[in-house]
Coordinates of C-alpha atoms in Angstrom, one line a residue:
X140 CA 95.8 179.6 95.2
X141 CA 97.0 183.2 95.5
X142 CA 100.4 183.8 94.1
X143 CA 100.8 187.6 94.6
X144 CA 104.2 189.2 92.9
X145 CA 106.4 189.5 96.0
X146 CA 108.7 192.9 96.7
X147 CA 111.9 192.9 96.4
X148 CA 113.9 190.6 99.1
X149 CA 110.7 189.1 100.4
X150 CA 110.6 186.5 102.1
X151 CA 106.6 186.0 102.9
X152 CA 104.4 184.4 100.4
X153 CA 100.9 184.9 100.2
X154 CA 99.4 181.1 100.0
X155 CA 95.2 183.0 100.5
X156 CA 94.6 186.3 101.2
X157 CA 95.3 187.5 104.7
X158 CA 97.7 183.8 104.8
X159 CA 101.7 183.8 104.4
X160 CA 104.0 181.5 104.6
X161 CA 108.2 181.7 105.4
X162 CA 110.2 178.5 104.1
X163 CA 113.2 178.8 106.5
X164 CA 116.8 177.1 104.7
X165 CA 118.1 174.3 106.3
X166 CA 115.4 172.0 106.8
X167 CA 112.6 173.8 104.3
X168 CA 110.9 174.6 107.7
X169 CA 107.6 176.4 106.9
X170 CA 106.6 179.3 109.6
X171 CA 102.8 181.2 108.8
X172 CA 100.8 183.6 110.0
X173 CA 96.8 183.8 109.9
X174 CA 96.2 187.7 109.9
X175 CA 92.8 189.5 110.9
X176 CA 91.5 193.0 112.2
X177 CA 93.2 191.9 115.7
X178 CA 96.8 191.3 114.5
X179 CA 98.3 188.0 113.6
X180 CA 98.2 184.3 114.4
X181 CA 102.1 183.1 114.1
X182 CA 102.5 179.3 113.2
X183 CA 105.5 177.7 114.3
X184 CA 108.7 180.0 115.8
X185 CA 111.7 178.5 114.5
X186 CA 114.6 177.0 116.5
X187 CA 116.4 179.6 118.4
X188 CA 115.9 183.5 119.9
X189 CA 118.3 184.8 116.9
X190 CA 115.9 182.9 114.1
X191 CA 112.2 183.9 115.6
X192 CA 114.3 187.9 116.3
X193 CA 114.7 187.4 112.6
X194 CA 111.0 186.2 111.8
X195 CA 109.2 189.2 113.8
X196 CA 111.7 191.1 112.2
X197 CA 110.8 190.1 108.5
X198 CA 107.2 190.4 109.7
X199 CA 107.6 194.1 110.6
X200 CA 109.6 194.5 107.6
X201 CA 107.0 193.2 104.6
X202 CA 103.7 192.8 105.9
X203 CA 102.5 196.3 105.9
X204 CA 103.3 196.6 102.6
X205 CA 100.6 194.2 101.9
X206 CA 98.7 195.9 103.5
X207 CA 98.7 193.9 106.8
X208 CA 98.9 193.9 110.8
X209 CA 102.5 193.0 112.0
X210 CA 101.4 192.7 115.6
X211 CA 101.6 188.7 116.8
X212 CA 99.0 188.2 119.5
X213 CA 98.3 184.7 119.1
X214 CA 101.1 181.6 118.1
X215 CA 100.5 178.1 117.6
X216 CA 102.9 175.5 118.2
X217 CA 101.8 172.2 115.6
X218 CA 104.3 170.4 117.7
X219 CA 107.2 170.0 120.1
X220 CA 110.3 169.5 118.1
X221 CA 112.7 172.2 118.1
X222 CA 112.6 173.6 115.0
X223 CA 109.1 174.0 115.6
X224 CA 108.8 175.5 118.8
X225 CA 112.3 176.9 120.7
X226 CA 111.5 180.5 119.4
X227 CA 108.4 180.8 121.7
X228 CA 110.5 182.6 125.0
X229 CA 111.8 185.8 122.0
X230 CA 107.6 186.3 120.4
X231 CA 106.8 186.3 124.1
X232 CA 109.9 188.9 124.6
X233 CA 108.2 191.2 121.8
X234 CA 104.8 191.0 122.4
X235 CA 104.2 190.0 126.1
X236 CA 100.6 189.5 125.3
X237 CA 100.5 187.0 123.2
X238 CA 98.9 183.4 123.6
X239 CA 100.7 180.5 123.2
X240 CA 98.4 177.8 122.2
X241 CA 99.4 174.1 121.8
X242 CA 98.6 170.4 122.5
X243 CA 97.9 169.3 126.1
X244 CA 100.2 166.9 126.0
X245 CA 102.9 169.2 125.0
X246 CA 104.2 170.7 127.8
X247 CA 104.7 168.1 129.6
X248 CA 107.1 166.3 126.3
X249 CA 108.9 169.9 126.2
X250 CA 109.5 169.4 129.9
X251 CA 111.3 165.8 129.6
X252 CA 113.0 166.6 125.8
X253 CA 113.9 169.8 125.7
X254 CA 118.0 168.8 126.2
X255 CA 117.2 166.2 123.6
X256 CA 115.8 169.1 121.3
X257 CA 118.6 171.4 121.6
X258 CA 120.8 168.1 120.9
X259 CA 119.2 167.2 117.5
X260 CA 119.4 171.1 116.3
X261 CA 123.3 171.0 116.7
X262 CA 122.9 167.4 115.1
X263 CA 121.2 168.7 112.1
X264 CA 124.0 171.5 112.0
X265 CA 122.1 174.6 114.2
X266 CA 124.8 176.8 115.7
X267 CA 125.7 174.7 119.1
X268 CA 126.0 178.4 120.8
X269 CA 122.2 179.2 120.1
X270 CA 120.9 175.9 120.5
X271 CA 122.0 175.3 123.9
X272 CA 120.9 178.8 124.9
X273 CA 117.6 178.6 123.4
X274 CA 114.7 178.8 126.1
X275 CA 112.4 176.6 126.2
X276 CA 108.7 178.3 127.0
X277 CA 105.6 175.5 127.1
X278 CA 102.1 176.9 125.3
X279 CA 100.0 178.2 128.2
X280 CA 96.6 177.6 126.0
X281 CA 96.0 174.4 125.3
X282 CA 94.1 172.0 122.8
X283 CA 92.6 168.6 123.8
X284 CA 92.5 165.8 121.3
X285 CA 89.4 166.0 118.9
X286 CA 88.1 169.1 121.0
X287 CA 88.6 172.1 118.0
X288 CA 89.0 175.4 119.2
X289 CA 88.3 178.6 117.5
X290 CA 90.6 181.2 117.2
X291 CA 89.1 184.7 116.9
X292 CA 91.6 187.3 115.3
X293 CA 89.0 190.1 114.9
X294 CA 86.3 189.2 111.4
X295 CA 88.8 185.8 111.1
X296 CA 88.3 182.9 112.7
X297 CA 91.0 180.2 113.2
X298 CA 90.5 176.4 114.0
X299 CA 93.2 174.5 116.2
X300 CA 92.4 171.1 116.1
X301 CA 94.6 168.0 117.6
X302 CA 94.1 165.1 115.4
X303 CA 95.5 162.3 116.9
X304 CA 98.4 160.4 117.0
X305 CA 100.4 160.7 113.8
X306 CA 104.4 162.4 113.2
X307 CA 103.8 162.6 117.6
X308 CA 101.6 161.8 120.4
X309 CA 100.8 165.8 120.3
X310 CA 100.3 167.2 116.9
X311 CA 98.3 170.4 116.4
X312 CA 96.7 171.7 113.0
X313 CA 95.3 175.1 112.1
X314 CA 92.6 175.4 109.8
X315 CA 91.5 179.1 108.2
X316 CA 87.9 178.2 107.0
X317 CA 87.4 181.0 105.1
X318 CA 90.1 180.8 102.5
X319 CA 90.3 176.4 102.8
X320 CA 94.2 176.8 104.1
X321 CA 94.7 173.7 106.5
X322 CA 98.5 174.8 107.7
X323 CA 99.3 171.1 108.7
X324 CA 102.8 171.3 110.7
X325 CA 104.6 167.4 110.7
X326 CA 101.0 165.9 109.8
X327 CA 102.3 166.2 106.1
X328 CA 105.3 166.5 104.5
X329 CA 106.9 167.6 101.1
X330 CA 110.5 168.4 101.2
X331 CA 110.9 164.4 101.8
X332 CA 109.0 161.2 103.0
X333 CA 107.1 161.9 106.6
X334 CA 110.0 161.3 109.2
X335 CA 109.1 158.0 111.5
X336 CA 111.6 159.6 114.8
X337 CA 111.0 157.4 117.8
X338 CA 107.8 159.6 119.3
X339 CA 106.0 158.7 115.9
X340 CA 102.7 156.8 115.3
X341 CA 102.6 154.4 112.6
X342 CA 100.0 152.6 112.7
X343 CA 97.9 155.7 114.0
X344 CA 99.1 158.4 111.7
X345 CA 96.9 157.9 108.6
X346 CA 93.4 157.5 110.7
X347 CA 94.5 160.9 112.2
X348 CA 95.4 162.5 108.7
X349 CA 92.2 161.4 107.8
X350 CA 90.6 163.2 110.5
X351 CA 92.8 166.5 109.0
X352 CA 91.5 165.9 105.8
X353 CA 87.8 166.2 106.9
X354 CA 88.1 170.1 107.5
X355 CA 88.0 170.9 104.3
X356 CA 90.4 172.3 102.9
X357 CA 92.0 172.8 99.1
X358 CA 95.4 175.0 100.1
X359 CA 98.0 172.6 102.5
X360 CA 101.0 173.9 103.8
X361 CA 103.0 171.3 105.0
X362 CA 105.6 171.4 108.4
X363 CA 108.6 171.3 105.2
X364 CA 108.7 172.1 101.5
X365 CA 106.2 173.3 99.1
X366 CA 102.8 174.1 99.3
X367 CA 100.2 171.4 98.0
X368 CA 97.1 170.5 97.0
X369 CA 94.2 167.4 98.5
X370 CA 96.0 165.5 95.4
X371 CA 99.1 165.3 97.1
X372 CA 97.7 164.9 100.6
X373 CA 95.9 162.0 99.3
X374 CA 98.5 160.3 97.8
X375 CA 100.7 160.7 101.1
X376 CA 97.5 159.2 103.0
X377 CA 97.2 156.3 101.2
X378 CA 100.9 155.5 101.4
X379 CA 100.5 156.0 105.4
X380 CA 97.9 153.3 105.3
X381 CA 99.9 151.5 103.5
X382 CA 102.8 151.8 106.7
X383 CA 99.9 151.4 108.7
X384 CA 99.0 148.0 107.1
X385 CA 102.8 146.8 107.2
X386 CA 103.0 146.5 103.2
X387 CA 105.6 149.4 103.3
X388 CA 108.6 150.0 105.4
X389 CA 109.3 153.8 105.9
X390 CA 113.1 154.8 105.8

Protein backbone atom coordinates (compact mmCIF):
# COMPACT_ATOMS: atom_id res chain seq x y z
CA UNK A 1 0.00 0.00 0.00
CA UNK A 2 1.51 3.33 -0.94
CA UNK A 3 1.97 5.69 1.93
CA UNK A 4 3.66 8.69 0.08
CA UNK A 5 4.92 11.69 2.65
CA UNK A 6 2.18 14.23 2.22
CA UNK A 7 2.96 18.24 1.75
CA UNK A 8 2.28 20.33 4.12
CA UNK A 9 -1.64 20.88 4.86
CA UNK A 10 -2.63 18.02 2.61
CA UNK A 11 -5.42 16.66 2.76
CA UNK A 12 -5.22 13.76 -0.20
CA UNK A 13 -3.61 10.52 0.57
CA UNK A 14 -2.22 8.41 -1.85
CA UNK A 15 -3.82 4.74 -1.09
CA UNK A 16 -1.91 3.23 -5.06
CA UNK A 17 -0.44 5.28 -7.33
CA UNK A 18 -2.63 7.47 -9.46
CA UNK A 19 -5.49 6.67 -6.24
CA UNK A 20 -6.25 9.33 -3.31
CA UNK A 21 -8.39 9.40 -0.83
CA UNK A 22 -10.05 12.58 1.44
CA UNK A 23 -11.49 11.50 4.90
CA UNK A 24 -14.04 14.34 5.43
CA UNK A 25 -14.62 15.22 9.58
CA UNK A 26 -17.86 14.59 10.88
CA UNK A 27 -18.78 11.33 9.78
CA UNK A 28 -15.03 9.95 8.57
CA UNK A 29 -16.69 10.21 5.07
CA UNK A 30 -14.09 8.96 2.48
CA UNK A 31 -14.22 10.98 -1.07
CA UNK A 32 -11.46 9.43 -3.98
CA UNK A 33 -10.43 10.02 -7.16
CA UNK A 34 -9.06 7.39 -9.85
CA UNK A 35 -6.65 9.58 -12.04
CA UNK A 36 -5.50 8.73 -15.71
CA UNK A 37 -4.03 10.56 -18.93
CA UNK A 38 -7.85 11.94 -19.32
CA UNK A 39 -8.32 13.61 -15.99
CA UNK A 40 -9.94 12.17 -12.93
CA UNK A 41 -12.66 9.84 -11.82
CA UNK A 42 -14.22 11.60 -8.40
CA UNK A 43 -15.80 9.09 -5.93
CA UNK A 44 -18.46 10.39 -3.83
CA UNK A 45 -19.12 14.53 -3.58
CA UNK A 46 -19.92 15.16 -0.19
CA UNK A 47 -23.07 16.69 1.29
CA UNK A 48 -23.56 20.22 0.22
CA UNK A 49 -22.28 22.89 -2.73
CA UNK A 50 -19.94 24.64 -0.03
CA UNK A 51 -18.17 20.96 0.92
CA UNK A 52 -17.78 19.50 -2.94
CA UNK A 53 -16.58 23.79 -3.76
CA UNK A 54 -14.10 22.81 -1.02
CA UNK A 55 -13.11 19.22 -2.52
CA UNK A 56 -12.47 20.63 -6.28
CA UNK A 57 -10.81 23.19 -4.51
CA UNK A 58 -8.31 20.90 -2.45
CA UNK A 59 -8.05 18.94 -5.69
CA UNK A 60 -6.71 21.98 -7.65
CA UNK A 61 -4.76 22.84 -4.80
CA UNK A 62 -2.46 19.37 -4.15
CA UNK A 63 -2.76 17.18 -6.95
CA UNK A 64 -0.36 18.70 -9.31
CA UNK A 65 2.08 18.60 -6.99
CA UNK A 66 1.98 14.92 -7.26
CA UNK A 67 2.31 15.19 -10.31
CA UNK A 68 -1.43 14.67 -11.32
CA UNK A 69 -4.53 15.90 -13.49
CA UNK A 70 -6.97 18.02 -11.43
CA UNK A 71 -9.62 18.06 -14.20
CA UNK A 72 -12.93 15.83 -12.91
CA UNK A 73 -14.49 14.35 -16.04
CA UNK A 74 -16.03 11.42 -14.63
CA UNK A 75 -17.86 11.00 -10.78
CA UNK A 76 -19.35 8.00 -9.29
CA UNK A 77 -22.00 8.03 -6.90
CA UNK A 78 -21.59 4.42 -4.63
CA UNK A 79 -24.94 5.42 -3.35
CA UNK A 80 -27.85 7.86 -2.63
CA UNK A 81 -27.49 9.10 0.85
CA UNK A 82 -26.57 12.59 1.28
CA UNK A 83 -23.32 12.65 2.37
CA UNK A 84 -22.55 10.68 -0.52
CA UNK A 85 -24.10 12.29 -3.30
CA UNK A 86 -25.67 16.20 -2.66
CA UNK A 87 -22.37 17.72 -4.06
CA UNK A 88 -23.15 16.37 -7.64
CA UNK A 89 -25.20 19.94 -8.96
CA UNK A 90 -21.42 22.15 -7.85
CA UNK A 91 -18.78 19.23 -9.91
CA UNK A 92 -21.27 19.62 -12.64
CA UNK A 93 -21.08 23.67 -12.09
CA UNK A 94 -17.11 23.37 -12.56
CA UNK A 95 -16.77 20.96 -15.10
CA UNK A 96 -19.99 20.86 -17.18
CA UNK A 97 -18.69 17.84 -18.89
CA UNK A 98 -18.49 15.60 -16.63
CA UNK A 99 -20.41 12.09 -16.27
CA UNK A 100 -22.30 11.30 -13.63
CA UNK A 101 -22.47 7.65 -13.30
CA UNK A 102 -24.51 5.68 -10.72
CA UNK A 103 -27.04 2.83 -9.96
CA UNK A 104 -30.18 2.49 -12.09
CA UNK A 105 -32.15 2.47 -9.34
CA UNK A 106 -30.84 5.60 -8.02
CA UNK A 107 -32.47 8.22 -9.53
CA UNK A 108 -35.45 7.29 -9.05
CA UNK A 109 -34.68 6.89 -4.70
CA UNK A 110 -33.05 10.49 -5.02
CA UNK A 111 -36.35 11.60 -6.58
CA UNK A 112 -38.73 10.28 -3.55
CA UNK A 113 -35.83 11.01 -0.52
CA UNK A 114 -34.13 13.74 -1.38
CA UNK A 115 -36.22 16.04 1.54
CA UNK A 116 -35.46 13.02 3.74
CA UNK A 117 -31.69 13.42 2.78
CA UNK A 118 -31.40 17.01 3.51
CA UNK A 119 -33.36 16.10 6.82
CA UNK A 120 -30.76 13.48 8.21
CA UNK A 121 -27.73 15.97 7.29
CA UNK A 122 -29.11 18.68 9.74
CA UNK A 123 -29.90 15.50 12.07
CA UNK A 124 -26.37 14.47 12.01
CA UNK A 125 -25.47 18.23 12.69
CA UNK A 126 -24.87 19.64 8.77
CA UNK A 127 -25.48 23.39 8.66
CA UNK A 128 -29.54 23.48 8.27
CA UNK A 129 -28.78 26.59 5.80
CA UNK A 130 -26.71 24.35 3.23
CA UNK A 131 -28.57 21.34 3.71
CA UNK A 132 -31.80 22.55 2.69
CA UNK A 133 -30.25 24.39 -0.24
CA UNK A 134 -28.28 21.63 -1.49
CA UNK A 135 -29.42 20.55 -5.10
CA UNK A 136 -30.15 17.42 -5.73
CA UNK A 137 -28.74 16.31 -9.40
CA UNK A 138 -29.49 12.26 -10.32
CA UNK A 139 -26.36 10.34 -12.24
CA UNK A 140 -27.26 10.52 -15.89
CA UNK A 141 -24.94 7.24 -16.66
CA UNK A 142 -26.11 4.47 -15.14
CA UNK A 143 -25.10 0.90 -13.90
CA UNK A 144 -27.40 -2.21 -13.95
CA UNK A 145 -27.06 -4.79 -11.35
CA UNK A 146 -24.21 -7.41 -12.05
CA UNK A 147 -23.68 -5.74 -15.56
CA UNK A 148 -19.80 -4.05 -14.82
CA UNK A 149 -18.86 -1.25 -16.73
CA UNK A 150 -15.56 -0.07 -17.65
CA UNK A 151 -14.46 3.25 -17.06
CA UNK A 152 -11.82 4.51 -19.49
CA UNK A 153 -9.78 7.60 -18.11
CA UNK A 154 -7.09 7.61 -20.89
CA UNK A 155 -4.19 4.16 -20.21
CA UNK A 156 -6.58 3.49 -16.83
CA UNK A 157 -9.40 1.65 -16.78
CA UNK A 158 -12.07 1.78 -14.07
CA UNK A 159 -14.75 -0.96 -13.11
CA UNK A 160 -18.28 0.24 -11.73
CA UNK A 161 -20.02 -2.61 -10.68
CA UNK A 162 -23.54 -2.87 -8.71
CA UNK A 163 -23.37 -5.77 -6.43
CA UNK A 164 -26.56 -6.25 -5.16
CA UNK A 165 -28.49 -5.52 -2.35
CA UNK A 166 -26.42 -4.81 0.72
CA UNK A 167 -26.13 -1.08 2.99
CA UNK A 168 -29.26 -0.24 -0.07
CA UNK A 169 -31.20 -1.53 -2.85
CA UNK A 170 -28.66 0.62 -5.15
CA UNK A 171 -25.05 0.31 -4.10
CA UNK A 172 -22.26 1.04 -6.64
CA UNK A 173 -18.49 -0.10 -6.26
CA UNK A 174 -15.37 1.01 -8.21
CA UNK A 175 -12.72 -1.24 -8.78
CA UNK A 176 -9.05 0.07 -10.21
CA UNK A 177 -7.64 -3.33 -11.51
CA UNK A 178 -4.42 -2.28 -12.05
CA UNK A 179 -3.27 -1.22 -8.67
CA UNK A 180 -6.13 -3.97 -6.66
CA UNK A 181 -7.96 -0.68 -5.01
CA UNK A 182 -11.74 -1.82 -4.66
CA UNK A 183 -13.10 1.78 -3.32
CA UNK A 184 -16.29 0.14 -1.69
CA UNK A 185 -18.65 3.25 -0.69
CA UNK A 186 -21.41 1.76 2.34
CA UNK A 187 -20.59 -1.95 1.17
CA UNK A 188 -17.96 -1.76 4.07
CA UNK A 189 -17.33 0.06 6.85
CA UNK A 190 -14.62 1.00 9.42
CA UNK A 191 -15.23 4.06 11.47
CA UNK A 192 -18.15 1.78 13.15
CA UNK A 193 -20.32 -1.38 12.61
CA UNK A 194 -22.16 -1.27 8.93
CA UNK A 195 -25.28 0.98 9.56
CA UNK A 196 -28.71 -1.25 9.10
CA UNK A 197 -31.02 2.41 8.16
CA UNK A 198 -34.45 1.32 6.95
CA UNK A 199 -33.41 0.96 2.93
CA UNK A 200 -30.80 -1.74 4.14
CA UNK A 201 -30.57 -5.42 3.15
CA UNK A 202 -29.79 -7.87 5.78
CA UNK A 203 -30.19 -10.88 4.75
CA UNK A 204 -28.86 -9.87 1.26
CA UNK A 205 -25.90 -7.81 2.15
CA UNK A 206 -23.13 -10.45 2.74
CA UNK A 207 -24.04 -12.59 -0.71
CA UNK A 208 -23.53 -9.16 -2.35
CA UNK A 209 -20.13 -8.40 -0.44
CA UNK A 210 -19.17 -11.51 -1.54
CA UNK A 211 -19.79 -10.72 -5.00
CA UNK A 212 -17.27 -7.36 -4.19
CA UNK A 213 -14.91 -9.51 -2.90
CA UNK A 214 -14.52 -11.56 -6.17
CA UNK A 215 -12.73 -8.51 -8.03
CA UNK A 216 -9.88 -8.95 -6.64
CA UNK A 217 -8.65 -6.68 -4.85
CA UNK A 218 -5.90 -6.27 -1.75
CA UNK A 219 -6.35 -2.17 -1.04
CA UNK A 220 -10.31 -1.36 0.41
CA UNK A 221 -11.37 1.98 1.04
CA UNK A 222 -14.31 1.86 2.82
CA UNK A 223 -17.63 4.62 2.51
CA UNK A 224 -16.07 5.81 6.50
CA UNK A 225 -12.82 5.42 8.42
CA UNK A 226 -9.59 3.89 7.52
CA UNK A 227 -8.27 2.12 4.76
CA UNK A 228 -8.17 -1.80 5.09
CA UNK A 229 -6.99 -4.79 4.02
CA UNK A 230 -9.16 -8.48 2.52
CA UNK A 231 -8.39 -9.35 6.44
CA UNK A 232 -10.64 -6.94 7.64
CA UNK A 233 -13.17 -7.26 4.78
CA UNK A 234 -13.40 -10.86 5.65
CA UNK A 235 -13.90 -10.55 9.05
CA UNK A 236 -16.90 -7.97 8.36
CA UNK A 237 -18.26 -10.60 5.80
CA UNK A 238 -18.56 -13.29 8.01
CA UNK A 239 -20.14 -11.25 10.70
CA UNK A 240 -22.76 -10.11 7.88
CA UNK A 241 -23.54 -13.73 7.41
CA UNK A 242 -23.78 -14.05 10.67
CA UNK A 243 -26.88 -11.02 10.55
CA UNK A 244 -27.82 -12.77 7.56
CA UNK A 245 -28.32 -16.18 9.52
CA UNK A 246 -30.20 -14.29 12.49
CA UNK A 247 -27.32 -15.45 15.14
CA UNK A 248 -26.51 -11.60 15.52
CA UNK A 249 -28.53 -8.59 16.05
CA UNK A 250 -26.95 -5.37 14.45
CA UNK A 251 -27.32 -2.20 16.61
Amino acid sequence: MLRAEQPKHATWEPIAPGVLRRRLPGLELNVAVVTGRDGILLVDTGSHDHEAADLLASLARELPSHGLPDRVVAVVNTHGHFDHCYGNAEVLRAFPDAEIWGHADLPDYLARYADAGRASGISHGFDPELMNAARIVPPTRRVVREQPVTVDLGGREVVLYAPGRGHTDHDVVVHVPDCGVLIAGDMVEESGPPVFGSDAFAAEWSDSLARVRALDASVWLPGHGAVVDEEFVIRQHHWLAEVAAGRVVPD
